[in-house]
Amino acid sequence: MTVREEAHRLLDVLPEERLLDAIELLREWAEVERGDRPRRRFRTAASFDGDPDLGVRAKDIVRESWDGQERPDA
């Protein structure tokens, strides 16, 4: 069995829910071989519905949640 035949066989037995991931990876590799600059494809599972300044306020949020509680030692 050649490497190409093995690749075809593996694609045929891959579960349907993983097939899109495999195809995206193969496309990226094919683009690199052609000399095209690969594009990153990012998928999100959920959207974030928080304050836009959450990262800036992170320390304040932790301090507020620890008020009146024993603080852990770092």
Coordinates of C-alpha atoms in Angstrom, one line a residue:
M1 CA 0.0 0.0 0.0
T2 CA 1.4 3.4 -1.0
V3 CA 1.4 6.4 1.4
R4 CA -1.3 8.0 -0.8
E5 CA -3.5 4.9 -0.6
E6 CA -3.0 4.9 3.2
A7 CA -4.0 8.5 3.4
H8 CA -7.2 7.8 1.4
R9 CA -8.0 4.8 3.6
L10 CA -7.6 6.9 6.8
L11 CA -9.9 9.6 5.4
D12 CA -12.5 7.0 4.6
V13 CA -12.5 5.6 8.2
L14 CA -12.3 9.0 9.9
P15 CA -15.4 9.9 11.9
E16 CA -17.6 12.5 10.2
E17 CA -17.2 15.0 13.1
R18 CA -13.3 15.0 12.7
L19 CA -13.3 15.1 8.9
L20 CA -13.5 18.9 8.6
D21 CA -10.4 19.3 10.9
A22 CA -8.5 16.8 8.7
I23 CA -9.5 18.6 5.5
E24 CA -8.5 22.0 6.9
L25 CA -5.1 20.7 7.9
L26 CA -4.6 19.1 4.4
R27 CA -5.6 22.4 2.7
E28 CA -3.1 24.3 4.8
W29 CA -0.3 21.9 4.0
A30 CA -1.2 22.0 0.3
E31 CA -1.1 25.8 0.3
V32 CA 2.4 25.7 1.8
E33 CA 3.6 23.3 -0.9
R34 CA 2.3 25.6 -3.6
G35 CA 4.2 28.5 -2.0
D36 CA 1.0 30.2 -0.8
R37 CA 1.1 31.8 2.5
P38 CA -1.2 29.8 4.8
R39 CA -4.0 31.5 6.6
R40 CA -4.9 30.6 10.1
R41 CA -8.5 29.6 10.5
F42 CA -9.9 30.2 14.0
R43 CA -13.1 28.7 15.2
T44 CA -14.9 29.7 18.4
A45 CA -17.2 27.5 20.4
A46 CA -19.0 30.3 22.2
S47 CA -19.1 34.0 22.3
F48 CA -17.8 36.0 25.3
D49 CA -20.4 38.2 26.9
G50 CA -18.4 40.1 29.4
D51 CA -17.2 43.7 30.1
P52 CA -14.9 44.9 27.4
D53 CA -12.4 46.0 30.1
L54 CA -12.4 42.7 31.9
G55 CA -8.7 42.1 31.4
V56 CA -7.8 45.5 32.7
R57 CA -10.0 45.0 35.7
A58 CA -8.9 41.4 36.5
K59 CA -6.9 42.3 39.6
D60 CA -9.7 44.5 41.0
I61 CA -12.3 41.7 40.4
V62 CA -10.2 39.2 42.3
R63 CA -9.6 41.6 45.1
E64 CA -13.4 42.3 45.4
S65 CA -14.1 38.6 45.4
W66 CA -11.6 38.0 48.2
D67 CA -12.8 40.8 50.5
G68 CA -13.6 39.4 53.9
Q69 CA -12.0 36.0 52.9
E70 CA -8.7 34.5 53.8
R71 CA -6.3 35.1 50.9
P72 CA -4.3 32.1 49.6
D73 CA -0.5 32.4 49.8
A74 CA 1.3 32.6 46.5

